[in-house]
C-alpha atoms as one frame of an Amber mdcrd trajectory, in Angstrom:
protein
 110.653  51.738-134.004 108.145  50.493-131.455 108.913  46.983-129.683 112.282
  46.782-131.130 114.528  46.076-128.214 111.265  42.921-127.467 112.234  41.817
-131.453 115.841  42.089-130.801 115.500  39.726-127.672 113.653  37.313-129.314
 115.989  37.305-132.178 119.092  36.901-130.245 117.248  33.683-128.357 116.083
  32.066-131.815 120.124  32.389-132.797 121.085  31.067-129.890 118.614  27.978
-130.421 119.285  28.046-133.452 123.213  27.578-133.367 122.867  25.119-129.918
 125.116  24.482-128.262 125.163  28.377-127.016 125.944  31.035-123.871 124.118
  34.155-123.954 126.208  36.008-121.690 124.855  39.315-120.295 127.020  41.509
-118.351 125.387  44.086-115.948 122.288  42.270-116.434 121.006  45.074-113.462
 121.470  47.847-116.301 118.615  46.022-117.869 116.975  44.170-115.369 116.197
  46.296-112.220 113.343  45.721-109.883 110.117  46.725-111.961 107.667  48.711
-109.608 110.024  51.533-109.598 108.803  54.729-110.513 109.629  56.205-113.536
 110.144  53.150-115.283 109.446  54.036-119.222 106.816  51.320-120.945 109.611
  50.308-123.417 111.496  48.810-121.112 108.955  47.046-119.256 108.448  45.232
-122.611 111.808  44.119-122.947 111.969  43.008-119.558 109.016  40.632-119.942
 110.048  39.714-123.312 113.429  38.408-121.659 111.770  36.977-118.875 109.444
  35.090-121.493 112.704  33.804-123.564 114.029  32.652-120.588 111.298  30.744
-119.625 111.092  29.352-123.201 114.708  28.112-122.633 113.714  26.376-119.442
 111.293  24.144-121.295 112.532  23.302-124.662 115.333  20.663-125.340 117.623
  23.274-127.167 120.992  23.744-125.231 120.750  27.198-124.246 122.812  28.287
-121.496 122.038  32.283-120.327 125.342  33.770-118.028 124.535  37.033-116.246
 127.129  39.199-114.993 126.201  41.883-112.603 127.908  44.264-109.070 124.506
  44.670-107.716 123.002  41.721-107.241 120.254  43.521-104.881 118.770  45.589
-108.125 117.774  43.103-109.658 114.019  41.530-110.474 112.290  38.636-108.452
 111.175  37.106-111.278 114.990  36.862-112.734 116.447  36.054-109.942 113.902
  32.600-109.782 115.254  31.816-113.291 118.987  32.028-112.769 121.072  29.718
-110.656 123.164  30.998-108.271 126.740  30.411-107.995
């Protein structure tokens, strides 16, 4: 059951490539994406973090027609390193 939720990103990204046009939407993105440095913060999902953060970044440089929506109320929470790949609107 190890590195399931990272396998579970990458799968939903390779459907969304692979069916392109696509929206990933994500709603309360925070939920999954808080500031990492945080105390307490269990291994697992510090894997699935990066592994999002790595999709992302995949999406960024590929030709596929990807677009990623993130929903969230605390826009404070959440990562550096996600904020720098989402626009802002």
């Amino acid at each position: 059951w190890r590195g399931d939720s990272e396998k579970l990103v990458r799968c939903l990204f390779d459907l969304a490539r692979h069916h392109a046009p696509a929206t990933v939407f994500i709603d309360e993105v925070d939920s999954l994406i808080s500031q990492r440095g945080e105390g307490g913060e269990h291994e697992g999902s510090r894997r699935m973090k990066t592994e999002l953060l790595v999709q992302m970044d995949g999406l960024a440089s590929s030709a596929a027609q990807t677009f990623v929506l993130a929903a969230t109320n605390l826009p404070w929470e959440l990562d550096a390193a996600l904020l720098r790949r989402l626009e802002k609107r």
